[in-house]
Structure formats: C-alpha cells, structure tokens
One Martini backbone bead per residue (centre of mass of N, CA, C, O) as a GRO file, in nm:
protein
  512
    1MET     BB    1  -0.764  -0.355  -5.669
    2THR     BB    2  -0.987  -0.257  -5.421
    3ARG     BB    3  -1.120   0.041  -5.326
    4ARG     BB    4  -1.198   0.192  -5.028
    5THR     BB    5  -1.462   0.382  -4.895
    6LEU     BB    6  -1.577   0.639  -4.703
    7GLY     BB    7  -1.826   0.710  -4.536
    8PRO     BB    8  -1.973   0.969  -4.387
    9LEU     BB    9  -1.963   0.860  -4.092
   10MET     BB   10  -1.672   0.754  -4.094
   11LEU     BB   11  -1.542   1.026  -4.166
   12VAL     BB   12  -1.631   1.181  -3.916
   13SER     BB   13  -1.501   0.992  -3.713
   14ALA     BB   14  -1.211   1.018  -3.813
   15LEU     BB   15  -1.190   1.326  -3.785
   16SER     BB   16  -1.247   1.341  -3.483
   17LEU     BB   17  -1.008   1.171  -3.387
   18GLY     BB   18  -0.793   1.343  -3.540
   19SER     BB   19  -0.881   1.618  -3.365
   20GLY     BB   20  -0.874   1.475  -3.040
   21LEU     BB   21  -1.099   1.279  -3.009
   22GLN     BB   22  -1.207   1.031  -2.765
   23ALA     BB   23  -1.293   0.749  -2.655
   24GLN     BB   24  -1.429   0.616  -2.386
   25SER     BB   25  -1.374   0.447  -2.130
   26THR     BB   26  -1.513   0.254  -1.901
   27GLU     BB   27  -1.417   0.427  -1.661
   28GLN     BB   28  -1.501   0.706  -1.773
   29GLN     BB   29  -1.803   0.638  -1.805
   30VAL     BB   30  -1.872   0.605  -1.510
   31VAL     BB   31  -1.796   0.893  -1.425
   32SER     BB   32  -1.969   1.046  -1.630
   33ASP     BB   33  -2.242   0.930  -1.536
   34ALA     BB   34  -2.225   1.030  -1.245
   35ALA     BB   35  -2.205   1.331  -1.308
   36ALA     BB   36  -2.473   1.356  -1.460
   37ALA     BB   37  -2.657   1.251  -1.222
   38LEU     BB   38  -2.563   1.483  -1.011
   39GLY     BB   39  -2.570   1.750  -1.252
   40GLY     BB   40  -2.305   1.768  -1.391
   41ARG     BB   41  -1.993   1.848  -1.450
   42ASP     BB   42  -2.002   2.159  -1.425
   43ARG     BB   43  -2.165   2.177  -1.164
   44ILE     BB   44  -1.979   2.010  -0.965
   45LEU     BB   45  -1.718   2.184  -1.026
   46ALA     BB   46  -1.859   2.459  -0.911
   47VAL     BB   47  -1.852   2.368  -0.635
   48ARG     BB   48  -1.739   2.501  -0.322
   49THR     BB   49  -1.956   2.391  -0.106
   50LEU     BB   50  -2.031   2.161   0.177
   51VAL     BB   51  -2.325   2.092   0.391
   52VAL     BB   52  -2.388   1.850   0.651
   53GLN     BB   53  -2.676   1.730   0.855
   54GLY     BB   54  -2.731   1.510   1.153
   55GLY     BB   55  -2.791   1.155   1.232
   56GLY     BB   56  -2.739   0.849   1.448
   57HIS     BB   57  -2.533   0.549   1.424
   58ASP     BB   58  -2.278   0.373   1.605
   59LEU     BB   59  -2.057   0.084   1.571
   60ASN     BB   60  -1.851  -0.150   1.741
   61VAL     BB   61  -1.651  -0.321   1.571
   62GLY     BB   62  -1.547  -0.596   1.783
   63GLN     BB   63  -1.784  -0.550   2.044
   64SER     BB   64  -1.958  -0.795   2.100
   65LEU     BB   65  -2.145  -1.019   2.266
   66ARG     BB   66  -2.131  -1.202   2.002
   67TYR     BB   67  -2.058  -1.461   1.752
   68ASP     BB   68  -2.305  -1.418   1.514
   69GLU     BB   69  -2.565  -1.292   1.339
   70LEU     BB   70  -2.448  -1.005   1.449
   71GLY     BB   71  -2.158  -1.042   1.470
   72LEU     BB   72  -1.947  -0.746   1.563
   73GLN     BB   73  -2.201  -0.601   1.681
   74SER     BB   74  -2.321  -0.355   1.963
   75ASP     BB   75  -2.180  -0.104   2.042
   76ALA     BB   76  -2.370   0.180   2.081
   77TRP     BB   77  -2.393   0.506   1.918
   78GLN     BB   78  -2.505   0.813   1.933
   79ILE     BB   79  -2.550   1.058   1.677
   80ARG     BB   80  -2.476   1.393   1.723
   81ASP     BB   81  -2.418   1.668   1.553
   82TYR     BB   82  -2.386   1.608   1.256
   83LYS     BB   83  -2.100   1.755   1.078
   84ARG     BB   84  -2.011   1.861   0.736
   85MET     BB   85  -1.734   2.044   0.598
   86TYR     BB   86  -1.665   2.170   0.261
   87ASP     BB   87  -1.371   2.288   0.090
   88LEU     BB   88  -1.330   2.225  -0.237
   89ALA     BB   89  -1.124   2.438  -0.346
   90ASN     BB   90  -0.900   2.356  -0.089
   91GLY     BB   91  -0.917   2.074   0.058
   92ARG     BB   92  -1.129   2.106   0.300
   93ALA     BB   93  -1.224   2.005   0.647
   94ARG     BB   94  -1.506   1.937   0.884
   95PHE     BB   95  -1.561   1.710   1.158
   96GLU     BB   96  -1.869   1.648   1.340
   97ALA     BB   97  -1.952   1.499   1.671
   98VAL     BB   98  -2.176   1.327   1.894
   99ARG     BB   99  -2.116   1.068   2.136
  100VAL     BB  100  -2.358   0.830   2.272
  101ALA     BB  101  -2.415   0.592   2.479
  102GLN     BB  102  -2.635   0.272   2.439
  103TYR     BB  103  -2.526   0.058   2.606
  104PRO     BB  104  -2.505  -0.128   2.861
  105TYR     BB  105  -2.488   0.100   3.147
  106TYR     BB  106  -2.436   0.371   2.929
  107GLN     BB  107  -2.675   0.535   2.901
  108GLY     BB  108  -2.595   0.875   2.830
  109ILE     BB  109  -2.300   0.848   2.840
  110GLY     BB  110  -2.084   1.127   2.763
  111GLY     BB  111  -2.083   1.333   2.499
  112GLU     BB  112  -1.864   1.321   2.279
  113ARG     BB  113  -1.674   1.557   2.113
  114ILE     BB  114  -1.586   1.559   1.765
  115VAL     BB  115  -1.301   1.733   1.605
  116GLN     BB  116  -1.204   1.745   1.260
  117GLY     BB  117  -0.923   1.818   1.042
  118LEU     BB  118  -0.859   1.933   0.692
  119ASP     BB  119  -0.545   2.040   0.508
  120GLY     BB  120  -0.469   1.858   0.283
  121ASP     BB  121  -0.169   1.733   0.448
  122ILE     BB  122  -0.342   1.820   0.711
  123SER     BB  123  -0.407   1.707   1.038
  124PHE     BB  124  -0.665   1.779   1.295
  125ASN     BB  125  -0.755   1.870   1.631
  126ILE     BB  126  -1.040   1.983   1.834
  127ALA     BB  127  -1.096   2.107   2.125
  128PRO     BB  128  -1.329   2.233   2.343
  129ASN     BB  129  -1.130   2.500   2.379
  130GLY     BB  130  -1.005   2.524   2.060
  131ASN     BB  131  -0.765   2.358   2.047
  132ALA     BB  132  -0.506   2.273   1.817
  133THR     BB  133  -0.386   1.953   1.687
  134ARG     BB  134  -0.173   1.758   1.539
  135ALA     BB  135  -0.205   1.475   1.316
  136PHE     BB  136  -0.037   1.193   1.277
  137GLY     BB  137   0.047   0.952   1.076
  138GLY     BB  138  -0.252   0.801   0.947
  139GLN     BB  139  -0.451   1.051   0.948
  140VAL     BB  140  -0.437   1.175   0.668
  141ASN     BB  141  -0.549   0.935   0.509
  142ALA     BB  142  -0.809   0.903   0.671
  143ARG     BB  143  -0.921   1.188   0.598
  144ARG     BB  144  -0.918   1.161   0.295
  145ILE     BB  145  -1.117   0.930   0.286
  146GLU     BB  146  -1.345   1.081   0.429
  147TYR     BB  147  -1.368   1.303   0.218
  148LEU     BB  148  -1.430   1.081  -0.025
  149ARG     BB  149  -1.698   0.958   0.131
  150HIS     BB  150  -1.850   1.101  -0.130
  151PRO     BB  151  -1.991   1.155  -0.426
  152LEU     BB  152  -1.891   1.443  -0.486
  153THR     BB  153  -1.587   1.417  -0.408
  154LEU     BB  154  -1.511   1.166  -0.581
  155VAL     BB  155  -1.602   1.261  -0.861
  156ARG     BB  156  -1.428   1.510  -0.871
  157ALA     BB  157  -1.160   1.355  -0.844
  158ALA     BB  158  -1.209   1.170  -1.101
  159LEU     BB  159  -1.204   1.427  -1.307
  160ALA     BB  160  -0.921   1.457  -1.269
  161PRO     BB  161  -0.629   1.426  -1.446
  162SER     BB  162  -0.468   1.279  -1.196
  163ALA     BB  163  -0.650   1.054  -1.207
  164LYS     BB  164  -0.686   0.702  -1.156
  165LEU     BB  165  -0.834   0.464  -1.373
  166SER     BB  166  -0.973   0.132  -1.289
  167ASN     BB  167  -1.135  -0.161  -1.311
  168GLY     BB  168  -1.374  -0.204  -1.489
  169ARG     BB  169  -1.708  -0.312  -1.378
  170THR     BB  170  -1.949  -0.568  -1.294
  171GLN     BB  171  -2.198  -0.573  -1.010
  172GLY     BB  172  -2.475  -0.654  -1.067
  173ALA     BB  173  -2.635  -0.333  -1.051
  174ASP     BB  174  -2.330  -0.245  -1.091
  175ARG     BB  175  -2.077  -0.003  -1.159
  176LEU     BB  176  -1.714  -0.010  -1.157
  177VAL     BB  177  -1.438   0.195  -1.012
  178ASP     BB  178  -1.108   0.276  -0.970
  179VAL     BB  179  -0.979   0.539  -0.751
  180THR     BB  180  -0.680   0.739  -0.780
  181THR     BB  181  -0.583   0.979  -0.517
  182ASN     BB  182  -0.333   1.085  -0.335
  183GLY     BB  183  -0.276   0.764  -0.260
  184VAL     BB  184  -0.584   0.689  -0.297
  185THR     BB  185  -0.809   0.400  -0.295
  186LEU     BB  186  -1.128   0.381  -0.454
  187THR     BB  187  -1.461   0.258  -0.500
  188LEU     BB  188  -1.690   0.320  -0.756
  189ALA     BB  189  -2.049   0.291  -0.745
  190ILE     BB  190  -2.308   0.247  -0.991
  191ASN     BB  191  -2.613   0.257  -1.107
  192SER     BB  192  -2.720   0.130  -1.407
  193ALA     BB  193  -2.989   0.303  -1.421
  194THR     BB  194  -2.931   0.594  -1.264
  195LYS     BB  195  -2.605   0.653  -1.213
  196LEU     BB  196  -2.590   0.664  -0.922
  197PRO     BB  197  -2.429   0.654  -0.645
  198SER     BB  198  -2.421   0.365  -0.420
  199ARG     BB  199  -2.099   0.330  -0.356
  200ILE     BB  200  -1.808   0.309  -0.133
  201ILE     BB  201  -1.484   0.141  -0.146
  202GLN     BB  202  -1.265   0.004   0.108
  203MET     BB  203  -0.960  -0.150   0.144
  204THR     BB  204  -0.860  -0.332   0.431
  205ASP     BB  205  -0.671  -0.397   0.732
  206SER     BB  206  -0.705  -0.666   0.967
  207PRO     BB  207  -0.573  -0.843   1.224
  208THR     BB  208  -0.826  -1.046   1.225
  209MET     BB  209  -0.987  -1.014   0.919
  210GLY     BB  210  -0.817  -0.876   0.718
  211ASP     BB  211  -0.959  -0.848   0.434
  212THR     BB  212  -1.150  -0.538   0.431
  213ALA     BB  213  -1.459  -0.400   0.367
  214VAL     BB  214  -1.551  -0.055   0.331
  215GLU     BB  215  -1.899   0.032   0.299
  216THR     BB  216  -2.064   0.306   0.140
  217GLN     BB  217  -2.402   0.387   0.138
  218PHE     BB  218  -2.656   0.526  -0.090
  219GLY     BB  219  -2.958   0.731  -0.032
  220GLU     BB  220  -3.212   0.938  -0.074
  221TYR     BB  221  -3.220   1.132  -0.302
  222GLN     BB  222  -3.160   1.492  -0.351
  223SER     BB  223  -3.223   1.817  -0.444
  224VAL     BB  224  -2.941   2.063  -0.437
  225ASN     BB  225  -2.887   2.315  -0.619
  226GLY     BB  226  -2.855   2.103  -0.876
  227VAL     BB  227  -2.780   1.861  -0.674
  228HIS     BB  228  -2.732   1.525  -0.609
  229LEU     BB  229  -2.806   1.397  -0.275
  230PRO     BB  230  -2.760   1.207  -0.003
  231ALA     BB  231  -2.964   1.125   0.302
  232ARG     BB  232  -2.832   0.829   0.315
  233ILE     BB  233  -2.578   0.670   0.533
  234ILE     BB  234  -2.418   0.352   0.502
  235THR     BB  235  -2.201   0.144   0.700
  236LYS     BB  236  -1.979  -0.129   0.620
  237THR     BB  237  -1.795  -0.397   0.780
  238ASP     BB  238  -1.817  -0.595   0.571
  239ARG     BB  239  -2.111  -0.749   0.711
  240TRP     BB  240  -2.113  -0.502   0.915
  241LEU     BB  241  -2.264  -0.273   1.081
  242SER     BB  242  -2.128   0.077   1.160
  243ALA     BB  243  -2.337   0.289   1.015
  244ASP     BB  244  -2.618   0.539   1.054
  245VAL     BB  245  -2.715   0.816   0.845
  246ARG     BB  246  -2.913   1.115   0.864
  247LEU     BB  247  -2.995   1.385   0.655
  248LEU     BB  248  -3.151   1.712   0.728
  249SER     BB  249  -2.909   1.889   0.599
  250GLN     BB  250  -2.834   2.065   0.282
  251ASN     BB  251  -2.551   2.253   0.137
  252ILE     BB  252  -2.472   2.482  -0.122
  253ASP     BB  253  -2.255   2.744  -0.109
  254SER     BB  254  -2.195   2.799   0.175
  255ASP     BB  255  -2.074   2.918   0.467
  256VAL     BB  256  -1.764   2.778   0.630
  257GLY     BB  257  -1.536   2.941   0.658
  258ASN     BB  258  -1.227   2.874   0.817
  259LEU     BB  259  -1.047   2.556   0.744
  260ALA     BB  260  -0.777   2.618   0.819
  261ALA     BB  261  -0.487   2.562   0.946
  262PRO     BB  262  -0.326   2.660   1.190
  263ALA     BB  263  -0.016   2.777   1.238
  264GLY     BB  264   0.063   2.583   1.472
  265VAL     BB  265  -0.002   2.328   1.308
  266ARG     BB  266   0.184   2.368   1.061
  267SER     BB  267   0.458   2.391   1.251
  268ALA     BB  268   0.441   2.122   1.346
  269THR     BB  269   0.613   1.846   1.481
  270GLN     BB  270   0.702   1.534   1.498
  271PRO     BB  271   0.716   1.333   1.740
  272ALA     BB  272   0.866   1.121   1.912
  273PRO     BB  273   0.860   0.814   1.970
  274PRO     BB  274   0.776   0.610   2.193
  275ALA     BB  275   0.880   0.413   2.411
  276PRO     BB  276   0.894   0.108   2.469
  277PRO     BB  277   0.759  -0.100   2.664
  278THR     BB  278   0.802  -0.242   2.969
  279THR     BB  279   0.855  -0.579   3.040
  280THR     BB  280   0.700  -0.746   3.309
  281ALA     BB  281   0.756  -1.018   3.556
  282ARG     BB  282   0.550  -1.168   3.809
  283GLU     BB  283   0.535  -1.395   4.066
  284ILE     BB  284   0.213  -1.489   4.207
  285ALA     BB  285   0.282  -1.792   4.161
  286LYS     BB  286   0.365  -2.093   4.109
  287GLY     BB  287   0.417  -2.067   3.768
  288LEU     BB  288   0.298  -1.755   3.780
  289TRP     BB  289   0.271  -1.479   3.550
  290TYR     BB  290   0.259  -1.124   3.552
  291VAL     BB  291   0.230  -0.934   3.252
  292GLU     BB  292   0.360  -0.616   3.204
  293GLY     BB  293   0.323  -0.263   3.021
  294THR     BB  294   0.018  -0.236   2.956
  295THR     BB  295  -0.325  -0.233   2.941
  296HIS     BB  296  -0.255  -0.532   2.845
  297LYS     BB  297  -0.247  -0.816   2.996
  298SER     BB  298  -0.058  -1.109   3.086
  299LEU     BB  299  -0.009  -1.468   3.113
  300LEU     BB  300   0.205  -1.722   3.265
  301ALA     BB  301   0.203  -2.082   3.248
  302GLU     BB  302   0.341  -2.365   3.416
  303PHE     BB  303   0.426  -2.670   3.294
  304SER     BB  304   0.600  -2.954   3.267
  305ASP     BB  305   0.648  -2.910   2.916
  306HIS     BB  306   0.512  -2.612   2.922
  307MET     BB  307   0.357  -2.315   2.804
  308LEU     BB  308   0.107  -2.063   2.888
  309LEU     BB  309  -0.093  -1.826   2.720
  310ILE     BB  310  -0.266  -1.531   2.835
  311GLU     BB  311  -0.333  -1.356   2.591
  312ALA     BB  312  -0.361  -1.174   2.247
  313PRO     BB  313  -0.394  -0.853   2.164
  314ASN     BB  314  -0.107  -0.816   2.009
  315ASP     BB  315   0.189  -0.826   1.855
  316GLU     BB  316   0.365  -0.670   2.053
  317ARG     BB  317   0.278  -0.832   2.301
  318VAL     BB  318   0.350  -1.118   2.209
  319ARG     BB  319   0.650  -1.077   2.168
  320ALA     BB  320   0.716  -0.990   2.460
  321VAL     BB  321   0.603  -1.243   2.611
  322LEU     BB  322   0.765  -1.460   2.463
  323ALA     BB  323   1.040  -1.348   2.547
  324LYS     BB  324   0.988  -1.380   2.849
  325ALA     BB  325   0.951  -1.686   2.848
  326LYS     BB  326   1.246  -1.749   2.761
  327GLU     BB  327   1.372  -1.633   3.014
  328LEU     BB  328   1.227  -1.809   3.228
  329ARG     BB  329   1.187  -2.079   3.011
  330PRO     BB  330   1.393  -2.198   2.773
  331ASN     BB  331   1.283  -2.524   2.777
  332LYS     BB  332   0.977  -2.399   2.739
  333PRO     BB  333   0.734  -2.397   2.534
  334VAL     BB  334   0.483  -2.211   2.374
  335THR     BB  335   0.172  -2.400   2.297
  336GLN     BB  336  -0.047  -2.229   2.455
  337LEU     BB  337  -0.373  -2.062   2.423
  338LEU     BB  338  -0.570  -1.826   2.607
  339VAL     BB  339  -0.899  -1.711   2.534
  340THR     BB  340  -1.134  -1.510   2.687
  341HIS     BB  341  -1.230  -1.349   2.419
  342HIS     BB  342  -1.342  -1.192   2.100
  343HIS     BB  343  -1.219  -0.929   2.115
  344ALA     BB  344  -0.996  -0.749   1.930
  345ASP     BB  345  -0.815  -0.640   2.183
  346HIS     BB  346  -0.766  -0.977   2.252
  347THR     BB  347  -0.695  -1.103   1.925
  348SER     BB  348  -0.466  -0.957   1.736
  349GLY     BB  349  -0.231  -1.194   1.826
  350VAL     BB  350  -0.307  -1.483   1.732
  351ARG     BB  351  -0.154  -1.524   1.464
  352LEU     BB  352   0.129  -1.489   1.579
  353ALA     BB  353   0.119  -1.716   1.784
  354VAL     BB  354   0.094  -1.935   1.568
  355ALA     BB  355   0.355  -1.863   1.411
  356GLU     BB  356   0.525  -1.921   1.698
  357GLY     BB  357   0.379  -2.227   1.799
  358ILE     BB  358   0.091  -2.265   1.841
  359THR     BB  359  -0.123  -2.571   1.893
  360GLU     BB  360  -0.329  -2.445   2.116
  361ILE     BB  361  -0.670  -2.338   2.178
  362ILE     BB  362  -0.840  -2.186   2.450
  363THR     BB  363  -1.205  -2.164   2.477
  364HIS     BB  364  -1.501  -2.067   2.428
  365ARG     BB  365  -1.738  -2.198   2.221
  366SER     BB  366  -1.832  -1.908   2.099
  367ASN     BB  367  -1.523  -1.867   1.962
  368VAL     BB  368  -1.466  -2.067   1.729
  369ALA     BB  369  -1.569  -1.925   1.471
  370TYR     BB  370  -1.394  -1.678   1.502
  371LEU     BB  371  -1.111  -1.817   1.500
  372ASN     BB  372  -1.142  -1.944   1.225
  373ASP     BB  373  -1.156  -1.677   1.078
  374VAL     BB  374  -0.889  -1.553   1.170
  375LEU     BB  375  -0.709  -1.804   1.050
  376THR     BB  376  -0.847  -1.799   0.728
  377ARG     BB  377  -0.833  -1.531   0.634
  378PRO     BB  378  -0.724  -1.309   0.418
  379HIS     BB  379  -0.371  -1.151   0.388
  380THR     BB  380  -0.284  -0.938   0.123
  381ILE     BB  381  -0.240  -0.636   0.192
  382ASN     BB  382  -0.097  -0.729   0.490
  383PRO     BB  383   0.114  -0.950   0.545
  384ASP     BB  384   0.164  -1.166   0.787
  385ASP     BB  385   0.330  -1.409   0.946
  386LEU     BB  386   0.126  -1.630   0.871
  387ALA     BB  387   0.107  -1.570   0.566
  388LYS     BB  388   0.418  -1.595   0.502
  389LYS     BB  389   0.441  -1.908   0.589
  390GLY     BB  390   0.179  -2.039   0.491
  391ASN     BB  391   0.159  -2.382   0.558
  392VAL     BB  392   0.020  -2.374   0.847
  393LYS     BB  393  -0.063  -2.544   1.112
  394LEU     BB  394  -0.342  -2.547   1.271
  395PRO     BB  395  -0.482  -2.526   1.560
  396LYS     BB  396  -0.619  -2.649   1.819
  397ILE     BB  397  -0.961  -2.626   1.942
  398THR     BB  398  -1.065  -2.577   2.274
  399ALA     BB  399  -1.382  -2.619   2.416
  400ILE     BB  400  -1.567  -2.437   2.650
  401ASP     BB  401  -1.826  -2.429   2.839
  402ASP     BB  402  -1.889  -2.383   3.161
  403THR     BB  403  -1.641  -2.577   3.221
  404GLY     BB  404  -1.283  -2.613   3.313
  405VAL     BB  405  -0.954  -2.790   3.294
  406LEU     BB  406  -0.605  -2.739   3.376
  407ARG     BB  407  -0.380  -3.023   3.436
  408ASP     BB  408  -0.095  -3.093   3.642
  409ALA     BB  409   0.171  -3.127   3.855
  410MET     BB  410   0.213  -2.791   3.841
  411MET     BB  411  -0.087  -2.709   3.719
  412THR     BB  412  -0.395  -2.515   3.786
  413ILE     BB  413  -0.693  -2.441   3.579
  414ASN     BB  414  -0.990  -2.278   3.622
  415MET     BB  415  -1.285  -2.265   3.414
  416TYR     BB  416  -1.533  -1.996   3.350
  417HIS     BB  417  -1.827  -1.895   3.265
  418VAL     BB  418  -1.959  -1.580   3.219
  419ARG     BB  419  -2.250  -1.485   3.343
  420ASP     BB  420  -2.455  -1.229   3.246
  421ASN     BB  421  -2.289  -1.057   3.037
  422SER     BB  422  -2.316  -0.745   2.847
  423HIS     BB  423  -2.033  -0.739   2.695
  424ALA     BB  424  -1.976  -1.067   2.703
  425ASP     BB  425  -2.070  -1.415   2.622
  426SER     BB  426  -1.742  -1.530   2.590
  427MET     BB  427  -1.638  -1.555   2.878
  428LEU     BB  428  -1.349  -1.618   3.078
  429MET     BB  429  -1.268  -1.729   3.396
  430LEU     BB  430  -0.982  -1.756   3.622
  431TYR     BB  431  -0.855  -2.016   3.849
  432PHE     BB  432  -0.591  -2.023   4.103
  433PRO     BB  433  -0.558  -2.224   4.373
  434SER     BB  434  -0.258  -2.180   4.475
  435GLY     BB  435  -0.331  -1.841   4.501
  436LYS     BB  436  -0.620  -1.736   4.490
  437ILE     BB  437  -0.669  -1.650   4.175
  438LEU     BB  438  -0.819  -1.399   3.962
  439THR     BB  439  -0.914  -1.395   3.611
  440GLN     BB  440  -1.019  -1.116   3.395
  441PRO     BB  441  -1.206  -0.943   3.146
  442ASP     BB  442  -1.363  -0.620   3.152
  443ILE     BB  443  -1.491  -0.604   3.456
  444TYR     BB  444  -1.228  -0.569   3.642
  445MET     BB  445  -1.037  -0.238   3.658
  446PRO     BB  446  -0.812  -0.145   3.857
  447ASN     BB  447  -0.669   0.159   3.791
  448ASP     BB  448  -0.755   0.227   3.510
  449ALA     BB  449  -0.675   0.493   3.304
  450ARG     BB  450  -0.929   0.458   3.097
  451ASN     BB  451  -1.131   0.536   3.332
  452VAL     BB  452  -1.325   0.830   3.236
  453ILE     BB  453  -1.604   0.772   3.312
  454PRO     BB  454  -1.848   0.887   3.473
  455GLY     BB  455  -1.907   0.678   3.765
  456GLU     BB  456  -1.616   0.479   3.725
  457PRO     BB  457  -1.366   0.452   3.966
  458LEU     BB  458  -1.369   0.109   4.030
  459GLY     BB  459  -1.337  -0.075   3.770
  460HIS     BB  460  -1.599  -0.110   3.613
  461ALA     BB  461  -1.873  -0.093   3.782
  462PRO     BB  462  -2.112  -0.235   3.621
  463TRP     BB  463  -1.955  -0.541   3.674
  464LEU     BB  464  -1.915  -0.612   3.975
  465GLN     BB  465  -2.170  -0.776   4.033
  466ASN     BB  466  -2.124  -0.990   3.820
  467LEU     BB  467  -1.862  -1.100   3.940
  468ALA     BB  468  -1.966  -1.166   4.223
  469GLY     BB  469  -2.180  -1.368   4.125
  470ASN     BB  470  -1.975  -1.568   3.990
  471ILE     BB  471  -1.812  -1.632   4.242
  472ASN     BB  472  -2.048  -1.743   4.409
  473LEU     BB  473  -2.142  -1.964   4.214
  474ARG     BB  474  -1.840  -2.110   4.227
  475LYS     BB  475  -1.714  -2.099   4.511
  476LEU     BB  476  -1.475  -1.889   4.549
  477ASP     BB  477  -1.145  -1.843   4.691
  478VAL     BB  478  -1.056  -1.511   4.698
  479GLU     BB  479  -0.750  -1.298   4.728
  480TYR     BB  480  -0.688  -1.230   4.416
  481HIS     BB  481  -0.635  -0.996   4.141
  482ALA     BB  482  -0.560  -1.064   3.775
  483PRO     BB  483  -0.616  -0.855   3.548
  484ILE     BB  484  -0.603  -0.750   3.225
  485HIS     BB  485  -0.705  -0.489   3.359
  486GLY     BB  486  -0.498  -0.331   3.562
  487ASP     BB  487  -0.450  -0.430   3.889
  488TYR     BB  488  -0.297  -0.597   4.139
  489VAL     BB  489  -0.528  -0.722   4.387
  490THR     BB  490  -0.724  -0.748   4.642
  491ASN     BB  491  -1.028  -0.861   4.748
  492LYS     BB  492  -1.086  -0.627   4.938
  493GLN     BB  493  -1.092  -0.410   4.722
  494PHE     BB  494  -1.328  -0.526   4.571
  495ILE     BB  495  -1.533  -0.518   4.804
  496ASP     BB  496  -1.516  -0.215   4.856
  497SER     BB  497  -1.615  -0.132   4.577
  498LEU     BB  498  -1.886  -0.277   4.591
  499ILE     BB  499  -1.998  -0.131   4.838
  500PHE     BB  500  -1.977   0.154   4.732
  501MET     BB  501  -2.160   0.117   4.487
  502THR     BB  502  -2.424   0.020   4.639
  503GLN     BB  503  -2.439   0.297   4.810
  504PHE     BB  504  -2.363   0.541   4.567
  505VAL     BB  505  -2.490   0.398   4.317
  506PRO     BB  506  -2.745   0.418   4.132
  507GLY     BB  507  -2.927   0.112   4.086
  508THR     BB  508  -2.783  -0.073   4.298
  509LYS     BB  509  -2.702  -0.413   4.408
  510SER     BB  510  -2.642  -0.661   4.600
  511THR     BB  511  -2.516  -1.010   4.576
  512ASN     BB  512  -2.504  -1.111   4.892
   0.00000   0.00000   0.00000
C-alpha cells in the first residue's frame, strides 16, 4: 500500500482549517464582497449614524389612468424635504418627507409632511404639533424593512452572526443572497463586476397582483467619509416604477439627536380592534339595494333568476355584501359582478367574489387585461380563497365599449363609459331608469369623510364638471345619485354643488 504525503500547500490548508478557519459559503462570499466594495467590513461596522437628504417623485401604484404600457402608475407626488436619519448603533431611525400632489386637478395641493420613527421593535408617528403616537399592527415590520432598504443597513445586518443567509445564486449581471434578520427576509443583489449592491428585493403579497416583488435599485455611488453610498434610489413594484429619489446630501457619523421612542409611546398599549362595520342595505328602487357600511359602497341588483353585485373593493366588503344578498333573496345566487374601473381599492375583492361563485364579470373593455392578470397571477406567499380552491373555472369577462345594457323582465341597467376623466379612463357609470338613479365611482363623492383636501368640500369637486358633462352627453334624466363613495343624495344637491363650484372655485366653468 502506497502512503500519500501532503504537499506544503495542502498541509498549510489543512492546518488552517483545523485551527478554526473555514472556507466561505457562496452566500457569505456575496455579503463579504458587498462589504468590501462599500468600504470594508471594519469600516462599515464602525459607522454610528447615517443621514441622507434629497427629493424626487412617488407614484401611487394601482391608481393609474388606464392599464396599459404605463402599467398601474399615474398619480404622482413630488417628494420634498426627503430626509432619513439612522442611529445604527441602537437600531433607530426617523423617516421624513413632504408629499405634494402633481396629478391632474391637484397640482400643488397638499404638502403633507410625514414623519415616522422606529426604535427597535417600536414604531411611531410624529404629528405636525410634535405629538408622537405608537403605530401597531404591521407597522413595525414595515418600518424594519424600510430601515433595511439601504445597502449600508442591510449589509451590516447581513454581517451579524444572527443573520441567516440562504439561496445564493446568479441572475444576469448580479449575484444574489437572501438575508433573514429579526423575522424579515430581503434579497441582496450585488453587481458581479463592481461588487457594489445593485438592488434590494422584498417579496410581498398584493390582493390584486398576488406575489409581487418590491425592488429598490441603487446607482450613482459616491464616496462619503470612506464609505460608498448610492445617490440615486429607484423603487419598482413588480414592473411599475413607484419611486425615484435623488440624494443631494449624505453624511456619516453626524449628530442625529435622540431618535428613541418617547416614554409615552413606549408605554402605550395596543387599542382594541374596532368593531366590524354594520352592513345595511336599503332598497332605493325595486330590486336595487344600496349596501352601506364603509367608505366603499356596493349595490345589489335583482334579475329574474340571479343577483348582480356592483363593486368588489376588498374581501371584507365582498363577504358582507354577499351575506346580505343571501338575506335579501335566499333563492337567487349572486352570479354576476360589475366592476366600475380598475383601481386596486375597487377590485381587491374580485378574486374572492369569483371563489364564491361569480361566473361573469362585466366591465369596460380597457379593464379586461387587468382582470385577467388579477385572476391568473400566482398567490403563493399568502394563498387567498381562490388560490386555495385550486382549479376554479374562471368567469367569463364581458367587455363594454362606449355603452352597454343589462336587461331582463325585472331589471334594466344602462352602462356608459365615462369620457375624458383624468382619474381613470376605464370607468363605467350606471343608470337605473326605473328609479332615475345614477351610480359612479370616484367622481362625485358627496359628504365623503375622506375628502380633506382644501378646496374640495363638495364631493371631489375637480370632477363634478366632468360628471355633469357625461350626464348631458348621454341625455340622462337623473333624480338621485347612489355613488360608490359618499352619500345617497338628490340630483338637486349635485346641481347645487356644481353651481357653487363654478362660481366660487377659480378656473372652473359650467358645462351646461
């Protein structure tokens, strides 16, 4: 038997491993390379504070004019006074920004200052008067994720012994690793050539879009006190741009003051959950019920052999309205759903409605692609009722162009595309001739408590003229309004609001 001998290099390697040194895993190597590129492990672990300031734009994903090549983005907000302060030694942060509306009719309105705090496992908000209130629910996790959505903070966290690193892989020009810390999992991606962090990815669940990646991209790196930091931060939600921020000032180890949660915030206890809203249904015309209880109303319409649901804003609302339908007409199933437009706050209950037996969805033709996406995208992170049921036959989608009608011996609903509306080009307004009732979403919202923007006390004043113009175009004899938001009111109240607006709100003209 021939004995093998270790060469000098192999002997050194064996001795090194035997003395406690271990080769790095693929995941550890990604983190190690990122730390070296940012300024070195020791340097970034020595950083005590980070302050970044700048501005940019925020976009409301899910509130677009239409669902097309622009995706789900349109309502833009200018971000002013963007400032983020991190006390890295104590795991604290303060996020500040002023958001000013830039979308049609609202340019310059708002200037809402948002101040959010994080202190370990405590999240809190600071009002303009300086009062701090604790934020419960999912806010702690959301703030932790926001805290980690920066190359310096995430790489520091990934270097901690308690961090779990997994799923090292290559994707295009990037190397990726999943980092789990304090119950939060994010994916760190570094550029294979520069080793600098290129993006941070969070997988989230959306009621409409299902498994959704929120990806924060980093660019325009600059050296700040021996640490490389990105000056451009772009966030995408799935394939849609949701934020673009440029940092004009970045400081390492400057004074951030005391970012600790105030004593009153620390001692606050979680309030009892609010009582579920009471769902009421009143018959506003024969076989037509206006179902109230939250800011998003629904309607139920009775046909000869079935019921039709108008609007499915969220699961809670859909469950309540379907239960009400069973009370009203136990022997008539709800088999049709009418979707007024594609915005997420009006369609987050569509999948549940389908799981509960909807066989046909009626909507404007511009919403068909969106609804197909909603019904077919994977929901593996948080499987909903439709995903759990498995192979459910998807409903027929009936597309309305400019006009349409649903009619049988009991009910008639005339449907009209709302023309020239800058909030959504996918809207249908509905007219019920038996009661001379008009229903529409988001245009006229009388007495809606959410209308707190200065200058619009009349129920979403910017679009009153647009609604009046569409009523005149269709030659509708309207006596009552049953809006998705707001109160059931007479047409006289609508006309009075329109007249008031044209006389006292600058830049408006009558459509009559």
